[in-house]
Coordinates of C-alpha atoms in Angstrom, one line a residue:
Chain A
M1 CA 0.0 0.0 0.0
E2 CA 1.7 3.3 -1.0
T3 CA 1.6 6.3 1.2
T4 CA 0.0 9.2 -0.5
Q5 CA 0.2 12.8 0.4
A6 CA -3.5 13.3 1.2
T7 CA -3.2 17.1 1.6
E8 CA -6.3 19.1 2.5
G9 CA -9.2 18.2 0.2
G10 CA -12.6 19.7 0.0
G11 CA -13.6 18.8 3.5
G12 CA -13.1 20.3 6.9
G13 CA -11.5 18.3 9.6
A14 CA -9.3 16.4 7.2
T15 CA -6.4 18.8 7.1
G16 CA -3.4 18.3 9.4
I17 CA -4.0 14.6 10.2
A18 CA -4.6 13.8 6.6
A19 CA -1.2 15.3 5.6
Q20 CA 0.5 11.9 5.6
M21 CA -1.8 9.0 5.6
E22 CA -2.4 5.8 3.6
V23 CA -5.1 5.9 1.0
E24 CA -7.2 3.1 2.5
A25 CA -7.1 4.7 6.0
F26 CA -8.2 8.0 4.6
R27 CA -11.0 6.3 2.7
R28 CA -12.3 4.7 5.9
L29 CA -11.9 7.7 8.2
F30 CA -13.0 10.5 6.0
P31 CA -15.2 9.0 3.3
L32 CA -16.9 12.2 2.2
P33 CA -13.7 14.2 1.6
F34 CA -12.2 11.2 -0.2
Y35 CA -15.2 11.2 -2.6
K36 CA -15.2 15.0 -3.0
R37 CA -11.6 14.9 -4.2
H38 CA -12.6 12.3 -6.8
L39 CA -15.6 14.3 -7.8
L40 CA -13.4 17.4 -8.5
E41 CA -11.8 15.3 -11.2
S42 CA -15.1 13.9 -12.4
V43 CA -14.0 10.3 -11.7
R44 CA -14.8 7.7 -9.1
P45 CA -12.5 5.5 -7.0
D46 CA -13.0 2.5 -9.4
A47 CA -12.0 4.7 -12.3
R48 CA -15.5 4.9 -13.7
A49 CA -16.9 8.2 -15.2
L50 CA -19.7 9.7 -13.2
D51 CA -22.3 8.6 -15.7
S52 CA -21.1 5.1 -16.6
A53 CA -22.6 2.0 -15.1
R54 CA -20.7 -1.1 -14.1
D55 CA -20.4 -4.2 -16.4
T56 CA -23.7 -6.0 -16.5
T57 CA -24.1 -9.7 -17.4
I58 CA -27.3 -11.7 -17.7
S59 CA -27.4 -15.5 -17.9
L60 CA -30.6 -17.3 -18.4
G61 CA -31.6 -20.6 -17.0
P62 CA -29.2 -21.3 -14.1
V63 CA -31.8 -23.0 -12.0
A64 CA -32.8 -26.1 -14.0
S65 CA -35.7 -27.1 -11.7
A66 CA -37.5 -23.7 -12.1
D67 CA -39.8 -22.9 -15.0
G68 CA -37.8 -19.7 -15.7
S69 CA -34.7 -18.3 -14.0
A70 CA -31.9 -15.8 -14.5
L71 CA -28.7 -14.7 -12.9
V72 CA -27.8 -11.0 -13.2
K73 CA -24.5 -9.4 -12.2
I74 CA -24.1 -5.6 -12.1
G75 CA -20.4 -5.2 -11.1
E76 CA -20.3 -7.3 -8.0
T77 CA -24.0 -7.2 -7.1
T78 CA -25.5 -10.6 -7.9
M79 CA -29.2 -11.5 -8.1
L80 CA -30.7 -14.9 -8.8
A81 CA -34.4 -14.9 -9.8
A82 CA -36.5 -18.0 -10.3
I83 CA -40.1 -18.5 -11.3
K84 CA -42.2 -21.5 -10.4
L85 CA -45.7 -21.9 -11.8
E86 CA -48.5 -23.6 -10.0
V87 CA -52.1 -24.1 -10.9
M88 CA -54.8 -22.3 -9.0
T89 CA -58.5 -21.3 -9.3
P90 CA -58.8 -17.7 -10.5
S91 CA -60.9 -15.3 -8.5
T92 CA -64.5 -14.7 -9.4
E93 CA -64.0 -11.0 -10.3
R94 CA -61.2 -11.9 -12.8
P95 CA -61.9 -15.4 -14.0
D96 CA -59.6 -15.2 -17.0
E97 CA -56.5 -13.8 -15.3
G98 CA -53.6 -15.5 -13.5
S99 CA -51.5 -13.8 -10.8
I100 CA -47.9 -13.0 -9.9
V101 CA -46.4 -13.2 -6.4
V102 CA -43.0 -11.5 -5.9
E103 CA -40.7 -12.2 -3.0
F104 CA -37.2 -10.7 -2.5
Y105 CA -34.8 -12.2 -0.1
M106 CA -31.4 -11.0 1.3
P107 CA -29.9 -14.0 2.9
P108 CA -27.0 -13.4 5.3
I109 CA -24.4 -14.5 2.7
C110 CA -24.9 -11.3 0.7
S111 CA -23.5 -8.7 3.0
P112 CA -21.8 -8.2 6.3
M113 CA -24.7 -5.9 7.4
V114 CA -27.2 -8.7 7.3
R115 CA -27.3 -11.0 10.3
P116 CA -29.6 -13.7 11.5
G117 CA -32.0 -12.0 13.8
R118 CA -31.3 -8.7 12.2
P119 CA -32.7 -8.9 8.6
A120 CA -31.8 -6.2 6.1
E121 CA -34.1 -3.1 6.3
V122 CA -34.2 -2.6 2.5
A123 CA -35.4 -6.2 1.7
P124 CA -39.1 -5.6 2.2
V125 CA -38.8 -2.2 0.5
I126 CA -37.3 -3.6 -2.6
S127 CA -39.8 -6.5 -2.6
K128 CA -42.7 -4.0 -2.7
Q129 CA -41.0 -1.8 -5.3
L130 CA -40.5 -4.9 -7.5
L131 CA -44.1 -5.9 -7.3
D132 CA -45.3 -2.3 -7.9
V133 CA -43.1 -1.9 -11.0
I134 CA -44.0 -5.3 -12.5
R135 CA -47.7 -4.5 -12.0
S136 CA -47.7 -1.0 -13.2
S137 CA -45.6 -1.5 -16.2
G138 CA -48.0 -4.1 -17.5
M139 CA -45.1 -6.2 -18.7
V140 CA -47.0 -9.5 -18.1
N141 CA -50.5 -9.7 -19.5
L142 CA -52.2 -11.6 -16.8
K143 CA -54.7 -13.0 -19.3
E144 CA -51.9 -15.0 -20.8
L145 CA -51.6 -16.9 -17.5
C146 CA -55.1 -18.2 -17.9
L147 CA -55.6 -21.9 -18.6
I148 CA -59.4 -22.6 -18.5
S149 CA -61.5 -19.5 -18.0
G150 CA -63.1 -19.5 -14.5
K151 CA -61.6 -22.9 -13.6
A152 CA -57.8 -22.9 -13.8
S153 CA -55.0 -20.4 -14.2
W154 CA -51.3 -20.1 -13.4
I155 CA -49.9 -18.4 -10.3
A156 CA -46.3 -17.4 -10.9
Y157 CA -44.1 -17.4 -7.8
L158 CA -41.1 -15.2 -8.5
D159 CA -38.4 -15.5 -5.9
V160 CA -35.4 -13.2 -6.1
Y161 CA -32.4 -13.9 -4.0
C162 CA -29.5 -11.4 -3.5
L163 CA -26.3 -13.4 -3.5
N164 CA -23.9 -10.4 -3.2
A165 CA -25.0 -6.9 -2.2
D166 CA -22.8 -4.1 -3.6
G167 CA -25.2 -1.3 -4.4
S168 CA -27.9 -0.8 -7.0
L169 CA -29.9 -3.7 -5.5
F170 CA -33.2 -2.7 -7.0
D171 CA -31.7 -2.4 -10.5
A172 CA -30.2 -5.9 -10.4
A173 CA -33.4 -7.3 -8.9
L174 CA -35.7 -5.8 -11.5
L175 CA -33.4 -6.9 -14.3
S176 CA -33.2 -10.4 -13.0
A177 CA -37.0 -10.5 -12.7
V178 CA -37.5 -9.3 -16.3
A179 CA -34.9 -11.8 -17.6
A180 CA -36.5 -14.7 -15.7
F181 CA -39.9 -13.8 -17.3
T182 CA -38.2 -13.7 -20.7
H183 CA -36.8 -17.2 -20.0
L184 CA -40.1 -18.6 -18.6
Q185 CA -41.3 -21.7 -20.4
I186 CA -44.9 -22.6 -19.4
P187 CA -45.2 -26.3 -18.9
L188 CA -47.6 -28.4 -21.0
V189 CA -50.8 -29.1 -19.2
S190 CA -53.6 -31.6 -19.6
V191 CA -57.0 -32.1 -17.9
T192 CA -58.3 -35.4 -16.5
E193 CA -62.0 -36.4 -16.7
E194 CA -62.7 -35.1 -13.2
G195 CA -61.4 -31.7 -14.2
R196 CA -58.1 -31.9 -12.5
V197 CA -55.3 -30.1 -14.2
F198 CA -51.9 -31.7 -14.3
T199 CA -48.6 -30.9 -16.0
V200 CA -47.2 -33.2 -18.7
S201 CA -43.5 -33.4 -19.0
S202 CA -41.9 -33.0 -22.5
E203 CA -41.0 -36.7 -22.8
Q204 CA -44.6 -37.7 -22.4
E205 CA -45.8 -35.2 -25.0
E206 CA -46.1 -37.6 -27.9
K207 CA -47.2 -40.5 -25.8
T208 CA -50.1 -38.9 -23.9
K209 CA -53.6 -39.8 -24.7
F210 CA -55.0 -36.7 -22.9
E211 CA -55.7 -33.5 -24.8
L212 CA -53.0 -30.9 -24.3
V213 CA -54.6 -27.7 -23.3
N214 CA -52.0 -25.2 -24.1
K215 CA -49.8 -26.6 -26.9
D216 CA -49.2 -23.3 -28.6
K217 CA -49.0 -20.9 -25.7
R218 CA -45.6 -21.8 -24.1
K219 CA -43.9 -18.4 -23.8
L220 CA -45.2 -15.2 -22.5
S221 CA -45.3 -12.2 -24.8
L222 CA -43.8 -9.4 -22.8
S223 CA -44.7 -5.8 -23.7
S224 CA -43.2 -2.6 -22.4
I225 CA -40.4 -4.2 -20.5
P226 CA -39.2 -1.9 -17.6
F227 CA -35.5 -1.0 -17.3
P228 CA -34.2 0.7 -14.1
L229 CA -31.4 3.0 -13.2
T230 CA -30.4 4.1 -9.7
S231 CA -28.2 7.1 -9.1
V232 CA -27.0 9.0 -6.1
I233 CA -27.0 12.7 -5.8
H234 CA -24.4 14.8 -4.0
E235 CA -24.7 18.6 -4.3
D236 CA -24.7 19.0 -8.1
H237 CA -23.1 15.7 -9.0
I238 CA -25.1 12.7 -10.2
L239 CA -23.3 9.3 -9.8
V240 CA -24.9 6.6 -11.8
D241 CA -25.1 3.0 -10.6
P242 CA -23.6 3.4 -7.1
T243 CA -21.6 0.8 -5.3
A244 CA -22.6 0.0 -1.6
E245 CA -19.9 2.4 -0.4
E246 CA -21.1 5.2 -2.6
E247 CA -24.7 4.7 -1.4
T248 CA -23.7 4.9 2.2
V249 CA -21.6 8.0 1.8
M250 CA -23.9 10.0 -0.5
E251 CA -27.1 9.0 1.3
T252 CA -29.6 10.3 -1.3
S253 CA -30.5 7.9 -4.1
I254 CA -33.1 8.2 -6.9
T255 CA -34.4 5.4 -8.9
L256 CA -36.0 5.8 -12.3
V257 CA -37.7 3.1 -14.4
L258 CA -38.4 3.6 -18.1
D259 CA -39.9 1.1 -20.5
A260 CA -38.9 0.4 -24.0
L261 CA -41.1 3.1 -25.4
E262 CA -39.4 5.7 -23.2
N263 CA -42.5 6.0 -20.9
L264 CA -41.8 6.8 -17.3
V265 CA -42.9 3.8 -15.2
S266 CA -41.7 4.7 -11.8
V267 CA -39.8 7.4 -9.9
Y268 CA -38.5 6.7 -6.4
K269 CA -36.7 9.2 -4.3
P270 CA -37.3 8.3 -0.7
G271 CA -36.4 11.6 1.0
G272 CA -32.7 12.2 1.8
V273 CA -30.4 15.1 2.4
G274 CA -29.7 15.9 -1.3
L275 CA -32.3 17.9 -3.1
A276 CA -33.1 17.4 -6.7
S277 CA -33.9 20.3 -8.9
T278 CA -35.8 19.9 -12.2
E279 CA -32.5 20.0 -14.1
I280 CA -31.1 17.2 -12.1
M281 CA -34.3 15.2 -12.7
K282 CA -34.1 15.8 -16.4
E283 CA -30.4 14.8 -16.4
C284 CA -31.3 11.6 -14.6
I285 CA -34.0 10.8 -17.2
T286 CA -31.4 11.3 -20.0
R287 CA -29.0 8.9 -18.3
T288 CA -31.7 6.4 -17.7
K289 CA -32.7 6.5 -21.4
R290 CA -29.1 5.7 -22.3
R291 CA -28.9 2.9 -19.8
M292 CA -32.1 1.5 -21.1
Q293 CA -30.7 1.1 -24.5
E294 CA -27.6 -0.7 -23.1
L295 CA -29.7 -3.0 -21.0
K296 CA -32.0 -3.8 -23.9
T297 CA -29.0 -4.9 -26.0
I298 CA -27.6 -7.0 -23.2
L299 CA -31.0 -8.7 -22.6
E300 CA -31.5 -9.4 -26.3
E301 CA -28.0 -10.8 -26.6
S302 CA -28.5 -13.2 -23.7
V303 CA -31.8 -14.4 -25.2
S304 CA -30.2 -15.1 -28.5
V305 CA -27.3 -16.9 -26.8
M306 CA -29.8 -19.1 -25.0
E307 CA -31.7 -19.9 -28.2
V308 CA -28.6 -21.0 -30.0
D309 CA -28.1 -23.6 -27.3
Chain B
M1 CA -38.2 -49.9 -7.8
E2 CA -34.7 -51.0 -8.9
Y3 CA -32.2 -48.5 -7.7
V4 CA -29.4 -50.8 -9.0
N5 CA -30.1 -52.4 -12.4
P6 CA -29.5 -56.2 -11.9
L7 CA -28.2 -56.6 -15.5
T8 CA -25.8 -53.7 -15.8
G9 CA -25.2 -52.9 -12.2
L10 CA -25.8 -49.2 -12.8
R11 CA -27.9 -46.8 -10.8
I12 CA -30.8 -44.8 -12.0
D13 CA -28.6 -41.9 -13.0
G14 CA -26.1 -44.2 -14.8
R15 CA -23.4 -44.2 -12.1
R16 CA -21.7 -47.2 -10.8
P17 CA -22.4 -48.0 -7.1
T18 CA -19.1 -46.6 -5.9
E19 CA -19.0 -43.6 -8.2
M20 CA -19.5 -40.1 -6.9
R21 CA -21.3 -37.4 -8.7
H22 CA -19.5 -34.7 -10.6
L23 CA -17.8 -32.2 -8.3
M24 CA -17.3 -28.5 -9.0
G25 CA -15.9 -25.9 -6.6
Q26 CA -15.2 -22.2 -7.0
I27 CA -13.7 -19.9 -4.5
G28 CA -14.5 -16.2 -4.0
V29 CA -18.0 -15.9 -5.5
V30 CA -19.3 -13.4 -3.0
S31 CA -17.0 -10.4 -3.0
K32 CA -18.6 -8.8 0.1
A33 CA -17.8 -11.8 2.3
D34 CA -14.4 -12.4 3.9
G35 CA -14.4 -15.8 2.3
S36 CA -16.9 -17.5 0.1
A37 CA -17.2 -20.6 -2.1
L38 CA -19.7 -22.3 -4.5
F39 CA -19.7 -26.1 -4.3
E40 CA -21.6 -28.5 -6.6
M41 CA -22.1 -32.2 -6.1
G42 CA -24.1 -33.3 -9.2
N43 CA -27.2 -31.2 -9.2
T44 CA -26.8 -30.1 -5.6
R45 CA -25.5 -26.5 -5.6
V46 CA -24.6 -24.6 -2.5
I47 CA -23.0 -21.2 -1.7
A48 CA -21.2 -20.7 1.6
A49 CA -20.0 -17.3 2.9
V50 CA -17.8 -16.7 5.9
Y51 CA -17.7 -13.4 7.8
G52 CA -15.0 -13.2 10.4
P53 CA -13.3 -13.1 12.7
R54 CA -15.3 -10.0 13.7
Q55 CA -16.5 -8.4 16.9
L56 CA -19.0 -10.2 19.0
Q57 CA -22.4 -9.0 17.9
I58 CA -24.4 -9.9 21.0
K59 CA -22.4 -9.3 24.2
G60 CA -24.5 -11.9 26.1
Q61 CA -23.3 -14.7 24.0
Q62 CA -19.7 -14.4 25.1
M63 CA -19.6 -17.7 27.0
N64 CA -16.0 -18.5 26.8
N65 CA -13.6 -15.6 26.7
N66 CA -10.7 -17.6 25.4
E67 CA -12.2 -18.9 22.2
A68 CA -13.9 -17.5 19.1
L69 CA -17.6 -18.1 18.8
V70 CA -18.6 -20.0 15.6
R71 CA -22.1 -19.4 14.3
C72 CA -23.8 -21.1 11.4
E73 CA -27.0 -20.6 9.5
Y74 CA -28.3 -23.0 6.9
S75 CA -31.1 -22.0 4.6
M76 CA -32.7 -23.3 1.4
A77 CA -34.0 -21.2 -1.4
N78 CA -37.7 -21.5 -2.2
F79 CA -36.9 -22.9 -5.7
S80 CA -34.2 -25.3 -4.6
T81 CA -36.4 -28.4 -4.5
G82 CA -38.8 -29.8 -7.1
D83 CA -41.9 -28.3 -5.6
R84 CA -41.7 -24.7 -4.5
A85 CA -42.1 -24.9 -0.7
R86 CA -42.6 -21.8 1.4
R87 CA -39.8 -22.3 4.0
P88 CA -40.2 -20.6 7.4
K89 CA -36.8 -19.4 8.5
G90 CA -36.3 -21.3 11.7
D91 CA -37.9 -24.6 10.8
R92 CA -36.6 -27.7 12.6
R93 CA -34.6 -29.3 9.7
S94 CA -32.7 -26.0 9.0
T95 CA -31.9 -25.5 12.7
E96 CA -30.7 -29.1 13.0
I97 CA -28.5 -28.9 10.0
S98 CA -27.1 -25.5 11.1
L99 CA -26.1 -27.1 14.4
V100 CA -24.5 -30.0 12.7
I101 CA -22.5 -27.8 10.4
R102 CA -21.4 -25.5 13.2
Q103 CA -20.2 -28.3 15.4
T104 CA -18.4 -30.0 12.5
M105 CA -16.5 -26.8 11.6
E106 CA -15.8 -26.0 15.2
A107 CA -13.8 -29.2 15.3
C108 CA -11.3 -27.9 12.7
I109 CA -11.1 -24.2 13.4
L110 CA -8.4 -23.1 15.8
T111 CA -10.7 -21.1 17.9
K112 CA -8.2 -20.5 20.7
L113 CA -6.3 -18.2 18.4
M114 CA -9.1 -15.7 18.1
P115 CA -10.6 -15.0 21.5
R116 CA -13.5 -12.6 22.0
S117 CA -14.5 -12.7 18.4
Q118 CA -17.0 -14.5 16.3
I119 CA -16.9 -16.3 13.0
D120 CA -20.2 -16.5 11.0
I121 CA -20.7 -19.2 8.4
F122 CA -23.7 -18.8 6.2
V123 CA -24.8 -21.5 3.8
Q124 CA -27.5 -21.1 1.1
V125 CA -28.8 -24.0 -0.9
L126 CA -29.6 -23.0 -4.4
Q127 CA -30.4 -26.4 -5.8
A128 CA -31.1 -29.5 -3.7
D129 CA -30.7 -33.0 -5.1
G130 CA -29.6 -35.1 -2.0
G131 CA -26.5 -34.7 0.0
T132 CA -27.1 -31.0 0.9
R133 CA -25.5 -31.5 4.3
S134 CA -22.3 -32.8 2.8
A135 CA -22.2 -30.1 0.1
C136 CA -22.6 -27.4 2.7
I137 CA -19.7 -28.7 4.8
N138 CA -17.4 -28.9 1.8
A139 CA -18.4 -25.4 0.7
A140 CA -17.9 -24.1 4.2
T141 CA -14.3 -25.6 4.3
L142 CA -13.5 -23.8 1.0
A143 CA -15.0 -20.6 2.3
L144 CA -13.1 -20.7 5.6
A145 CA -9.9 -21.3 3.6
D146 CA -10.7 -18.3 1.4
A147 CA -11.2 -16.2 4.5
G148 CA -7.8 -17.2 5.8
I149 CA -9.2 -18.5 9.1
P150 CA -6.7 -20.9 10.7
M151 CA -7.8 -24.5 10.7
R152 CA -6.1 -27.6 11.9
D153 CA -7.2 -29.7 8.9
I154 CA -9.8 -29.6 6.1
V155 CA -13.1 -31.2 6.8
T156 CA -14.9 -33.0 4.0
S157 CA -18.1 -34.9 4.1
C158 CA -19.9 -37.4 1.9
S159 CA -22.9 -39.7 2.2
A160 CA -23.4 -43.3 1.4
G161 CA -26.4 -45.7 1.5
Y162 CA -27.4 -49.3 1.1
L163 CA -30.1 -50.2 -1.5
C164 CA -30.8 -53.5 -3.3
T165 CA -28.1 -55.1 -1.2
T166 CA -25.4 -52.8 -2.7
P167 CA -23.6 -50.1 -0.8
L168 CA -24.0 -46.9 -2.8
L169 CA -21.8 -43.8 -2.6
D170 CA -23.2 -40.2 -2.7
L171 CA -26.9 -40.6 -2.8
N172 CA -29.1 -38.3 -4.9
Y173 CA -32.6 -37.2 -3.8
A174 CA -34.4 -40.2 -5.4
E175 CA -32.1 -42.7 -3.7
D176 CA -32.2 -40.8 -0.4
S177 CA -36.0 -40.9 -0.3
A178 CA -36.1 -44.6 -1.2
G179 CA -36.3 -45.4 2.5
G180 CA -33.0 -47.2 2.8
P181 CA -30.3 -46.1 5.3
D182 CA -28.4 -43.0 4.7
V183 CA -25.0 -42.6 6.4
T184 CA -23.3 -39.1 6.4
V185 CA -19.7 -38.9 7.4
G186 CA -17.5 -35.9 7.9
I187 CA -13.7 -36.4 8.4
L188 CA -10.6 -34.4 9.1
A189 CA -8.8 -35.4 5.9
K190 CA -5.1 -35.7 6.9
M191 CA -5.6 -36.6 10.5
D192 CA -8.0 -39.3 9.4
K193 CA -10.4 -38.6 12.2
V194 CA -14.2 -38.7 12.0
T195 CA -16.0 -35.6 13.3
L196 CA -19.5 -36.1 11.9
L197 CA -21.4 -39.4 11.7
Q198 CA -25.1 -39.6 11.2
M199 CA -27.2 -42.5 10.2
D200 CA -31.0 -43.2 10.0
A201 CA -32.9 -46.4 9.3
K202 CA -31.8 -49.8 10.4
L203 CA -28.6 -51.5 9.3
P204 CA -26.9 -54.7 10.5
L205 CA -23.5 -53.9 12.0
D206 CA -21.2 -55.4 9.4
T207 CA -23.1 -53.7 6.6
F208 CA -22.8 -50.4 8.5
E209 CA -19.0 -50.8 8.6
T210 CA -18.8 -51.4 4.8
V211 CA -21.1 -48.4 4.1
M212 CA -19.1 -46.2 6.5
Q213 CA -15.8 -47.2 4.9
L214 CA -17.3 -46.3 1.5
A215 CA -18.3 -42.9 2.7
I216 CA -14.9 -42.3 4.2
E217 CA -13.3 -43.1 0.9
G218 CA -15.6 -40.7 -0.7
C219 CA -14.6 -38.0 1.8
K220 CA -10.9 -38.6 1.0
A221 CA -11.6 -38.2 -2.7
I222 CA -13.4 -34.9 -2.1
A223 CA -10.5 -33.8 0.1
Q224 CA -8.1 -34.4 -2.8
Y225 CA -10.3 -32.3 -5.1
I226 CA -10.6 -29.5 -2.5
R227 CA -6.9 -29.4 -2.2
E228 CA -6.5 -29.0 -5.9
I229 CA -8.9 -26.1 -5.9
M230 CA -7.1 -24.4 -3.1
L231 CA -3.8 -24.8 -4.8
Q232 CA -5.1 -23.4 -8.1
N233 CA -6.6 -20.4 -6.1
T234 CA -3.2 -19.8 -4.4
K235 CA -1.4 -19.9 -7.8
Q236 CA -3.9 -17.3 -9.2
L237 CA -3.4 -15.1 -6.2
E238 CA 0.4 -15.4 -6.6
C239 CA 0.1 -14.5 -10.3
R240 CA -2.0 -11.4 -9.5
R241 CA 0.4 -10.3 -6.9
G242 CA 3.0 -10.3 -9.6
S243 CA 5.6 -12.5 -7.9

C-alpha cells in the first residue's frame, strides 16, 4: 500500500492529520472528503466516469428445476431470480387472469450488514418496489396466465435472492425478474376427466392420450419491459449505478424506471439530504434512457445466446 | 423400484455403485464476504459465505472468553427443490443442519487463536438433489480457507447408503427418499479422524461398517479435489500479486 500525500481536500477536519496517511485509512476515516476529491476530477475510485454504469451480465436458466430463471450481475451485485408456476382457481372477479407473487430475499451471505435475527431493512422495501413496478408496467399480460377461464389459471411465484450486495440492488433485482420472465417456459398441461389439471413433461408429450390444453402458448409475450437506473446525488453531481460504499456515503438515491417506449414507469426518491432540482431530474432521465438502450441490447443478446443452445 | 439395475449394475442416473457425482468448486464468489465458495455435487448446488473473525455482535453470547464463537446458519432457497415450498426461517430441519455444520466446523477451526471474536458461516442451498448437508460442509471448508481462518485440517463430508443389497456412494434425492439407510460422514482429511457421523434407518453392524468405509473413501476423494482447488486459487493469487 503506497503512502499518498493526502493534503487538504474539500472537507473540513481532514487537514493536518490527513497530511501523511495511507489511502485506505483516509478512505475509511474521511469517506466524504475522499469522494469529494474524486468528484473534482469527475471520476470515481473505481476509475468509472460519473455517468457510466458497471459491467452488466445476464445469464438465463441457471436453475434447472425452475420454470424460468436468470442470474444477473451488475459489477459485484449478484441476483438470482427463479419463477415456479402452479395451478390455482382464479378469483370470481377476474376469471380469466392469473396472478404473480413476488418475494425478495437478502440471505446473510450477501452482506456483512445482514445477520440472522437482524434482517436487512431494505429487503421488504425492494420487494414492494419490484411488485409495484412489475404490475404498473404491464409487462406481463395476466390474461396469458389463464388456462381454462373460470376454472384454472397459473400463479407465478417469483423469488429473487440477493447473493452479493454491492449497491444498485433494485436495478439488479428488476433486471433479473425481467430476464426470468423472458426465459419462462410454461409447462404443458392436460386435464383429467374429473377436471383436475396436471402438468405433462416434455417426454410424455407424444405418448399422452390426454388432450393438451396449451400446446401453442408456451412463452409469455412481454410488452413494455421496464428498465431501471439508480443514481446517487451529491450537491450537483449525479453518480450513476452506485456501489454500496457510494450509497452509504452520499445518502440520497433516486431510482427511475423507463420502459422500451421511453415512458416513465416509476420514480422513487425516498427523502434524503440531497435535493433534486428539475434540471437534475431531467439529467437523470437522460442517463436512464441511455442505460435502457444498453440493457435492452444485453438482454437481447442473452436471449439469442440461449436460443442458440 | 430397482435402484441398481440387476443386469448392468448401474444406478438410476447411470453411475456405478461406488462412483461419486460430478464435483465442482469455486472460491471467491461473494465479494462482500471475507471468504466464500460455491460447491456442486451433481445437481446439488450450495453457496457458503464466511464473515469473520469479527467483533462479537451480542455481548450476552460471550460464554468462553478464550475462544472464538462460531455461528452457522443454513437456509434453502424456495426454488431449490422440485416443488416450491414456502420455508419458514427457523424450521426444525434447517436448525438441526445449522447445528451439525457448526459443530463440524468448530472441530477444525483453531478457535483458541481468536478470543473474543465471532466467525459466521452462512450457507445457502440454491439447488437440492440429495447430500445438501455434505455439500454445505465442503463449501464451508473452502470458504473458511478463502477467508484465511486458521484451521487444523480440512473437513470434508460425503454420504453413502445401502439399497438393493449394494452399498451406494453419494446418494441423490431419489435414492435418499427410497427409505434405505443414509450414512453421512465428515472427516478431518489428513488426520484421518471422523467428526461427523449420522445414520438413520436400520442396518446390521457389518453392513454399516462397509457403508461407513465407503463414505470415508468418498470424503478422501473430495479432500483431494478440494486441495487441488485451493492450490489453483493460491497460484492465481500469486500471479495477480505479480511475484
